[in-house]
XYZ file of C-alpha atoms in Angstrom:
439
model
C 0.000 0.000 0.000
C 1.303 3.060 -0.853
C 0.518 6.713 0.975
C 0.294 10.671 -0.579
C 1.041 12.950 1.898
C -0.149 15.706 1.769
C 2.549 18.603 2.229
C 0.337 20.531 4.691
C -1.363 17.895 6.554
C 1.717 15.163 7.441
C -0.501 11.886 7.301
C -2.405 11.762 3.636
C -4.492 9.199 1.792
C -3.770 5.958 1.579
C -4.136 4.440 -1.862
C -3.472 1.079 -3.472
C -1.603 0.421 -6.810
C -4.020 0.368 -9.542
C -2.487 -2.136 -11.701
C -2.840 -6.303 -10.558
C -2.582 -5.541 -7.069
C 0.689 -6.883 -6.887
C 1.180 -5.596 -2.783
C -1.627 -4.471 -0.752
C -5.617 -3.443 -0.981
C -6.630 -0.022 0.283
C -7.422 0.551 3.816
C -5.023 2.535 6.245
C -6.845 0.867 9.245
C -5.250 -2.000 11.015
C -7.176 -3.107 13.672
C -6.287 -5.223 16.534
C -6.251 -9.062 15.929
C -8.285 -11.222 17.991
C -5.731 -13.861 17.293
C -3.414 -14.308 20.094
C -0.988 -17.107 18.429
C 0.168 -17.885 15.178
C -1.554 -21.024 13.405
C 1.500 -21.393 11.151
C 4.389 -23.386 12.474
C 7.446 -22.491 13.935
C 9.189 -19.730 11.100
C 12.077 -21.271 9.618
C 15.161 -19.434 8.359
C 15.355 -18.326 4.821
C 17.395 -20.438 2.630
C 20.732 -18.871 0.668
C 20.593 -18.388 -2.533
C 22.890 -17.574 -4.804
C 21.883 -14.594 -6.817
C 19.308 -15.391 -10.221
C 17.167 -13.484 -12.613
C 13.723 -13.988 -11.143
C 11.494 -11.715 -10.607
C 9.947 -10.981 -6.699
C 13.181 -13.220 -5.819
C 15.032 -11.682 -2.781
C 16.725 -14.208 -1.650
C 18.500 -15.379 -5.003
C 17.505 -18.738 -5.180
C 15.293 -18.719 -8.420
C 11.724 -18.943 -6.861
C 9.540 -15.790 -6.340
C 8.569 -14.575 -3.118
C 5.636 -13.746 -1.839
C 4.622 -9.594 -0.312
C 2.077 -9.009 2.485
C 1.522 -5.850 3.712
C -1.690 -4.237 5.310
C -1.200 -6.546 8.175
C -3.516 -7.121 11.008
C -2.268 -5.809 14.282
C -1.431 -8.425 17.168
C -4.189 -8.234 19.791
C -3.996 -5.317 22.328
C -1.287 -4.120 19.485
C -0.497 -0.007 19.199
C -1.496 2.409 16.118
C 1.967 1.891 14.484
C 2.141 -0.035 11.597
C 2.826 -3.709 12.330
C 4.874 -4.204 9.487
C 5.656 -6.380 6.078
C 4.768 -9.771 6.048
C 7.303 -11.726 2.927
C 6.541 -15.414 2.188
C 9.610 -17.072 0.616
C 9.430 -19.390 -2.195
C 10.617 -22.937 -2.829
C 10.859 -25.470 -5.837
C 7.531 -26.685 -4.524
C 5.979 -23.206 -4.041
C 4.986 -21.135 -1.244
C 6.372 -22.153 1.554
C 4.487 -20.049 4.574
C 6.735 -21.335 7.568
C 9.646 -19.645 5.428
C 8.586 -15.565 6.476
C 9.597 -12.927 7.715
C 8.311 -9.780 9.672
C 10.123 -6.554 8.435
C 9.174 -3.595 11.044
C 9.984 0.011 11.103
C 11.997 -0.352 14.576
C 14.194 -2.779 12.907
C 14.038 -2.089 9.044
C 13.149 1.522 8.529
C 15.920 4.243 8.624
C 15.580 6.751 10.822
C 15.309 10.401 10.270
C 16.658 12.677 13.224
C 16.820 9.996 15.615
C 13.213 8.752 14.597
C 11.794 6.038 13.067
C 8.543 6.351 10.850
C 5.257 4.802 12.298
C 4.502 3.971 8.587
C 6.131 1.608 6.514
C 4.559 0.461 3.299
C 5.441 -1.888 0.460
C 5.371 -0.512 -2.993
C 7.087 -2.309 -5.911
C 9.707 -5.037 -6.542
C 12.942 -4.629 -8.589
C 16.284 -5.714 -8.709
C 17.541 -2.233 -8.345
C 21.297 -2.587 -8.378
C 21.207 -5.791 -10.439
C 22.991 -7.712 -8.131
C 20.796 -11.245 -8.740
C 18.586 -10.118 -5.687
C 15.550 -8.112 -5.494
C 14.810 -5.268 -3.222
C 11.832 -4.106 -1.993
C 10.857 -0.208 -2.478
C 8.848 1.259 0.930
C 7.346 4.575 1.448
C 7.741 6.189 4.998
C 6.086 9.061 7.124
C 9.756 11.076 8.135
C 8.982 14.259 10.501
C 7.795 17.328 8.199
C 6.790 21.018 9.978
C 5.346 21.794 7.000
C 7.688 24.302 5.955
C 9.111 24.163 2.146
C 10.229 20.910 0.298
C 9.304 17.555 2.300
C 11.793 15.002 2.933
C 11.677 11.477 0.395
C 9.855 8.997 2.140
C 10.399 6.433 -0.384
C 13.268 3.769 1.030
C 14.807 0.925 -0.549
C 15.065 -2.740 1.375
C 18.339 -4.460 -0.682
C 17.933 -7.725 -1.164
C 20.882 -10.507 0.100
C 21.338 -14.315 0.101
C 19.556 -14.428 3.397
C 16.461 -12.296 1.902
C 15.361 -9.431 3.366
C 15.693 -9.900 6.730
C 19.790 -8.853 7.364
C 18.830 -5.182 5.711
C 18.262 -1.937 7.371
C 16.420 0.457 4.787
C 18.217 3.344 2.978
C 16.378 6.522 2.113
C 16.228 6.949 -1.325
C 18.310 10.156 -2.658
C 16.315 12.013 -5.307
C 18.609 14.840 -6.604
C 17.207 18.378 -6.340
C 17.089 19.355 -10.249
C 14.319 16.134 -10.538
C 12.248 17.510 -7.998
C 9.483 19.863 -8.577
C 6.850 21.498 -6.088
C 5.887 20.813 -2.772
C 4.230 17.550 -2.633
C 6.075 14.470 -1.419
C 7.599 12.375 -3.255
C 5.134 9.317 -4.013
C 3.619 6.334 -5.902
C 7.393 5.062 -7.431
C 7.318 2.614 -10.044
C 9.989 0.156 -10.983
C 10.579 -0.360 -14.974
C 13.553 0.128 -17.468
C 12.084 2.751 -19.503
C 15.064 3.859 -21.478
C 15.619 0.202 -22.585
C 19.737 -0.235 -21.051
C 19.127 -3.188 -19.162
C 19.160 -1.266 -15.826
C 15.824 -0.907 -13.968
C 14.643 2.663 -12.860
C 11.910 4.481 -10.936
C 9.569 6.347 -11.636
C 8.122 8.913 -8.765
C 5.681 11.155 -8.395
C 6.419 14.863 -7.852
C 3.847 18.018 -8.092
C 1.065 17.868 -10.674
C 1.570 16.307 -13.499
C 5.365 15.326 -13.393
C 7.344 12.874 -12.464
C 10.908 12.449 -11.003
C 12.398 10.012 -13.733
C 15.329 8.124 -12.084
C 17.671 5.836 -14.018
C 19.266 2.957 -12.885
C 21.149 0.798 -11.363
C 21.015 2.879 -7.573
C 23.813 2.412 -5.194
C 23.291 0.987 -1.486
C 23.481 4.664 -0.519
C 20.066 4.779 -2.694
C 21.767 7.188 -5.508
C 20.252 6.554 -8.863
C 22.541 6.187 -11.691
C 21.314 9.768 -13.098
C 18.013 11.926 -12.872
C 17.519 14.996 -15.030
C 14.556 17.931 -14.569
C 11.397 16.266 -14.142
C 9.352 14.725 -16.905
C 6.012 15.886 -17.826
C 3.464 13.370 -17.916
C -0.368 13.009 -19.020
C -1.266 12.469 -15.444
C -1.463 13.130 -11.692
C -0.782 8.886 -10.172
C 1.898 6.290 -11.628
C 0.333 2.960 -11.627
C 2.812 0.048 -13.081
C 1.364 -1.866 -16.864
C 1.036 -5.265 -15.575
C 1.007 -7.300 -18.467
C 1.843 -10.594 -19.037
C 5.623 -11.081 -19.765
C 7.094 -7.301 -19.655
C 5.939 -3.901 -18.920
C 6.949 -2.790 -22.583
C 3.222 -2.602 -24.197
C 4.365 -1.006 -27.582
C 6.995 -3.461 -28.370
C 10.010 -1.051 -28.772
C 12.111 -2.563 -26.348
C 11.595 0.147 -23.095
C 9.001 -0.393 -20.588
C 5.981 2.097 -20.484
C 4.329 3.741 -17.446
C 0.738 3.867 -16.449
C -0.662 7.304 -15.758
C -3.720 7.969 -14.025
C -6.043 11.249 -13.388
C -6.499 10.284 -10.077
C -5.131 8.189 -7.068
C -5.186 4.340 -7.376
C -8.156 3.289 -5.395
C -10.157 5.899 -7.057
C -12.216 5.581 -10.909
C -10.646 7.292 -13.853
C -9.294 7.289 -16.767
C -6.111 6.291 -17.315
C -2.642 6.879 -20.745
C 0.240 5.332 -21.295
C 3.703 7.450 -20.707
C 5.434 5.501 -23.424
C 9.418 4.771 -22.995
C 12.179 5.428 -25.123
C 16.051 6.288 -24.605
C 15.535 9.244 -22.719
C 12.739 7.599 -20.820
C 9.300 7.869 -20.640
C 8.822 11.392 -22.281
C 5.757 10.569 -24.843
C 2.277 10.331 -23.924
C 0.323 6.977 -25.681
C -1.830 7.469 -28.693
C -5.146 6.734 -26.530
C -6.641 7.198 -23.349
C -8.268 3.928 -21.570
C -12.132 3.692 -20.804
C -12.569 4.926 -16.947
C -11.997 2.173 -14.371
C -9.826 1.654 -11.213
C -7.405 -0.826 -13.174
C -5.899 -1.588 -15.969
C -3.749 -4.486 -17.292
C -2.325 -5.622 -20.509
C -1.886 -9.024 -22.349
C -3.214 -10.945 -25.466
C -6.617 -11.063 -24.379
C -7.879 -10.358 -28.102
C -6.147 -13.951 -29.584
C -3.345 -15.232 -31.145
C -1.252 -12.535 -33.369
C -3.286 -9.624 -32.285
C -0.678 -8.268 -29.823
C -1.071 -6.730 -26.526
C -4.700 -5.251 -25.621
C -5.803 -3.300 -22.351
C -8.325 -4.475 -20.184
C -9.961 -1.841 -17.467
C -12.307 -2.800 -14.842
C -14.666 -0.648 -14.094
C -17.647 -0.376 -11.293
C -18.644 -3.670 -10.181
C -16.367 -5.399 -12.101
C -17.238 -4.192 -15.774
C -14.524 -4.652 -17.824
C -13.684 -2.822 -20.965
C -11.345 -4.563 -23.287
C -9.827 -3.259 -26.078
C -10.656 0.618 -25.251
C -14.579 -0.645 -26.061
C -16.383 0.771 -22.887
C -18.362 -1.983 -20.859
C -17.919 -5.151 -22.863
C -18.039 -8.059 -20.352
C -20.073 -8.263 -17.179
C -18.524 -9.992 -14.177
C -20.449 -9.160 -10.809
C -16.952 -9.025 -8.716
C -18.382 -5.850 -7.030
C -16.638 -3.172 -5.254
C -13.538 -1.838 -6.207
C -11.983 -4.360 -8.502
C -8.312 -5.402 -8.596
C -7.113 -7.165 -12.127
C -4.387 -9.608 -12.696
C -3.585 -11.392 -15.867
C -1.397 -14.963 -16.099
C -1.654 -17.938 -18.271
C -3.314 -20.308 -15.071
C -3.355 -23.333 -17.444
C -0.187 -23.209 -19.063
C -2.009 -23.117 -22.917
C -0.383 -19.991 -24.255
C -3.321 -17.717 -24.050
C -3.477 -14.793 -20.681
C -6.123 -15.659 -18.062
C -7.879 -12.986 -16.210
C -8.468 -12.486 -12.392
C -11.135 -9.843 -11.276
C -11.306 -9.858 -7.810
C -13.804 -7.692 -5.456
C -16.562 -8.871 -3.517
C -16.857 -11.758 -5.555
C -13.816 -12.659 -7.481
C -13.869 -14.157 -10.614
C -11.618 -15.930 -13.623
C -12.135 -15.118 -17.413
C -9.868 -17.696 -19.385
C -8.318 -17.119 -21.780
C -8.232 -18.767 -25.586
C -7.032 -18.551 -29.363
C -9.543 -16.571 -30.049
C -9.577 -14.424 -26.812
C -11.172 -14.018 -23.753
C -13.950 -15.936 -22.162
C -16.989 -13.532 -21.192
C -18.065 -16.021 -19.132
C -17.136 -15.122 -15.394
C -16.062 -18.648 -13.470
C -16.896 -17.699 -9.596
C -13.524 -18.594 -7.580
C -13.514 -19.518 -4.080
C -13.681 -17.114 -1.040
C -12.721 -18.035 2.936
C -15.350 -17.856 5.383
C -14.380 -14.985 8.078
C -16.292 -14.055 11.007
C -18.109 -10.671 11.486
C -20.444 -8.844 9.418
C -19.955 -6.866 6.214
C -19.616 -8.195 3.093
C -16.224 -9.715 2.416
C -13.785 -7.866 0.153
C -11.088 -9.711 -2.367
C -7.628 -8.306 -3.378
C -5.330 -10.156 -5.661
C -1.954 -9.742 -4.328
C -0.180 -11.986 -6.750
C -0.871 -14.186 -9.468
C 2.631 -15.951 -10.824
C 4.353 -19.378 -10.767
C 5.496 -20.194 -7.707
C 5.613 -23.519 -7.833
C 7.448 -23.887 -11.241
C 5.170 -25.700 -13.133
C 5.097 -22.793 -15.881
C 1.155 -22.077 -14.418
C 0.183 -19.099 -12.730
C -0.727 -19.388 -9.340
C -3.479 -16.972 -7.875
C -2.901 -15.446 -4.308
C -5.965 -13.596 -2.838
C -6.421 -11.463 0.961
C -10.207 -11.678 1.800
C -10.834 -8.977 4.581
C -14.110 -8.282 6.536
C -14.733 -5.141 8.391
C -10.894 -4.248 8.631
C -10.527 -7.557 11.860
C -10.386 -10.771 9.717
C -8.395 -11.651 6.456
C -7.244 -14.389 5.190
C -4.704 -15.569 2.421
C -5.382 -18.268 0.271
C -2.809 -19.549 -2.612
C -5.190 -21.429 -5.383
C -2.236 -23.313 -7.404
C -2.932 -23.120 -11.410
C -3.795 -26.680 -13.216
C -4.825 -27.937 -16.481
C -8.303 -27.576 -15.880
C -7.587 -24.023 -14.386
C -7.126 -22.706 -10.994
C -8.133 -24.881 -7.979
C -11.195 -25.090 -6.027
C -9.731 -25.967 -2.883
C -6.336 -23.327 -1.626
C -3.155 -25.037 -1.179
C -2.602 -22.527 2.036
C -4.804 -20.340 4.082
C -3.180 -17.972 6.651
C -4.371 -15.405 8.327
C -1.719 -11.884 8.416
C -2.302 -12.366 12.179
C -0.147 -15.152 12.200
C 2.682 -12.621 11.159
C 2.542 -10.431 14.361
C 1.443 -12.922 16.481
C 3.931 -13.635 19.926
């Protein structure tokens, strides 16, 4: 989950990245748990690896890892943020007693002598292209209010050991790619200008961006940053598609700009890369929704094609407002991932009722196949976020993690492994983020 803040207000909105919900859902309320022990077993420590090119990998041993954040507070817990929940991977999958708890007391730099009460996963990248990926945070550092706000954006390196070993640097934005008064926000991880070396990308005032290339020290320098970059937008959101973030095939990645936060409806351009980074605005601007992915949804040879989900779960595909209906209800999340391992992208809409559109030669299903939701105590209607859907298990199928919350006290993650036949009706795990806090 990601936070603006607002430069004359300290706390701001909380907001949730627009694109396949890779992290966390929206909410900036973490109630106390009423779970007072941990039903997963004993945490075990994180294998070493040796360094590889996967993605979500932190510990460098070739399987993804898993992100929680947005995690419920131990019973009788305090207002601060309890922290990052990561689930390391394994040639078998996810492997939950493999996890970690990153805090602020123990991860987050301090500023002054104080550590932030905040501390909030954003995006995933091998930023210094060591074989390991780190983990990009945003903060709350003391601000009076008065001129230019410190960067809250930090940087978690990842090691052999994961995560864990790291203490967060702050990252350094250089003063010529700043602009205004509004703190630094909403970065994005891609390699826009095509060298090989991933960047961010970072909101600044109005429509601009600070544009920083890659690779970034352990100091958190970037390679280089120039003035900002204008963009046709006010919120970065990353592309999402299936295989790279490069939608118009000319070999940089392209950024997702929105005209309003993530977590909020509206419409939504591409900021298309190129050698000096993503300068030019896309040719078209997407139906309104709250996200927007990209794949082959339109069949074989047709190349990539947006998707946008709109209220309750109407999706737009192609830019052609409204075209299938899939009840998920609420504020939809989208992820796209071949689940059956026949060449064609699979959709995930997930909301009150989460759904899967499969995918075919000649496109996508508009038939919405319910998938399976937890039972969780309380009242309220129960709320889906897809936090991940990728091969963990290494059996080239996607696998589809969902958090199910009601009324901001019960959640629970469930991991529904991709087959032949689709994903699976029954999880392969179900956790609660309780169990990550608990004593």
């Amino acid at each position: 989950m990601g936070r603006r803040i607002a430069a004359t207000a300290g706390l701001g909105l909380a907001l949730v990245l627009s694109s396949c919900g890779l992290l966390s859902p929206a909410g900036d309320a973490r109630p106390s748990s009423p779970h007072r022990s941990s039903s997963l077993p004993r945490a075990r420590p994180v294998p070493a690896g040796h360094g590889s090119r996967t993605a979500h990998d932190f510990n460098g041993d070739g399987h993804p890892d898993l992100v929680l954040d947005s995690l419920l507070a131990p019973s009788g817990g305090h207002d601060d943020d309890p922290g990052i929940g990561i689930v390391y991977g394994s040639a078998h999958g996810l492997v939950p007693a493999t996890r970690e708890l990153l805090t602020p007391a123990r991860h987050a730099a301090p500023t002054a002598g104080t550590v932030p009460a905040s501390f909030d996963a954003e995006t995933v990248c091998d930023l210094d292209r060591d074989g390991f990926s780190d983990l990009v945070v945003t903060t709350d550092p003391p601000y009076d209010g008065i001129g230019r706000p410190p960067v809250p954006v930090q940087l978690l390196f990842g090691s052999p050991h994961g995560l864990g070993p790291a203490r967060a640097v702050k990252l350094r934005i250089p003063d010529r790619a700043r602009f205004g008064n509004e703190w630094p926000d909403q970065p994005v991880c891609g390699d826009f200008d095509g060298d090989g070396a991933p960047d961010l990308a970072v909101t600044a005032s109005g429509p601009r961006i600070s544009y920083l290339r890659g690779p970034f020290t352990h100091t958190g320098a970037p390679k280089a940053a120039g003035a900002p970059v204008d963009i046709p937008g006010t919120a970065l959101a990353t592309t999402t598609p299936l295989s790279s973030s490069d939608i118009d095939g000319d070999g940089t990645d392209d950024l997702l700009v929105r005209a309003a936060d993530p977590g909020r409806r509206a419409r939504s351009r591409l900021a298309l890369g190129g050698p000096r980074g993503p300068l030019r605005a896309g040719p078209a601007a997407y139906p309104p929704g709250y996200a927007t992915v990209f794949g082959r949804f339109a069949g074989a040879g047709r190349g990539v094609t947006s998707v946008t989900a709109d209220t309750g779960g109407l999706l737009s595909v192609g830019g052609r407002p409204g075209g299938i209906r899939t009840g998920a209800g609420r504020i939809p999340t989208l992820a796209a991932g071949d689940v059956d391992h026949d060449g064609n992208p699979d959709l995930v809409v997930a909301g009150s009722r989460p759904a899967l559109l499969s995918g075919a030669a000649n496109g996508l299903s508009t038939t919405a196949r319910r998938l399976p939701v937890p039972r969780l105590p309380g009242s309220g209607r129960p709320h889906s976020t897809v936090l991940a859907l990728a091969d963990f298990d290494g059996d080239h199928r996607a696998d589809l993690v969902l958090l199910t919350q009601r009324d901001r006290t019960h959640d629970r993650v469930t991991v529904l492994p991709g087959g032949p036949s689709g994903l699976a009706a029954r999880p392969e795990h179900s956790f609660t983020t309780a169990d990550f806090t608990a004593p």
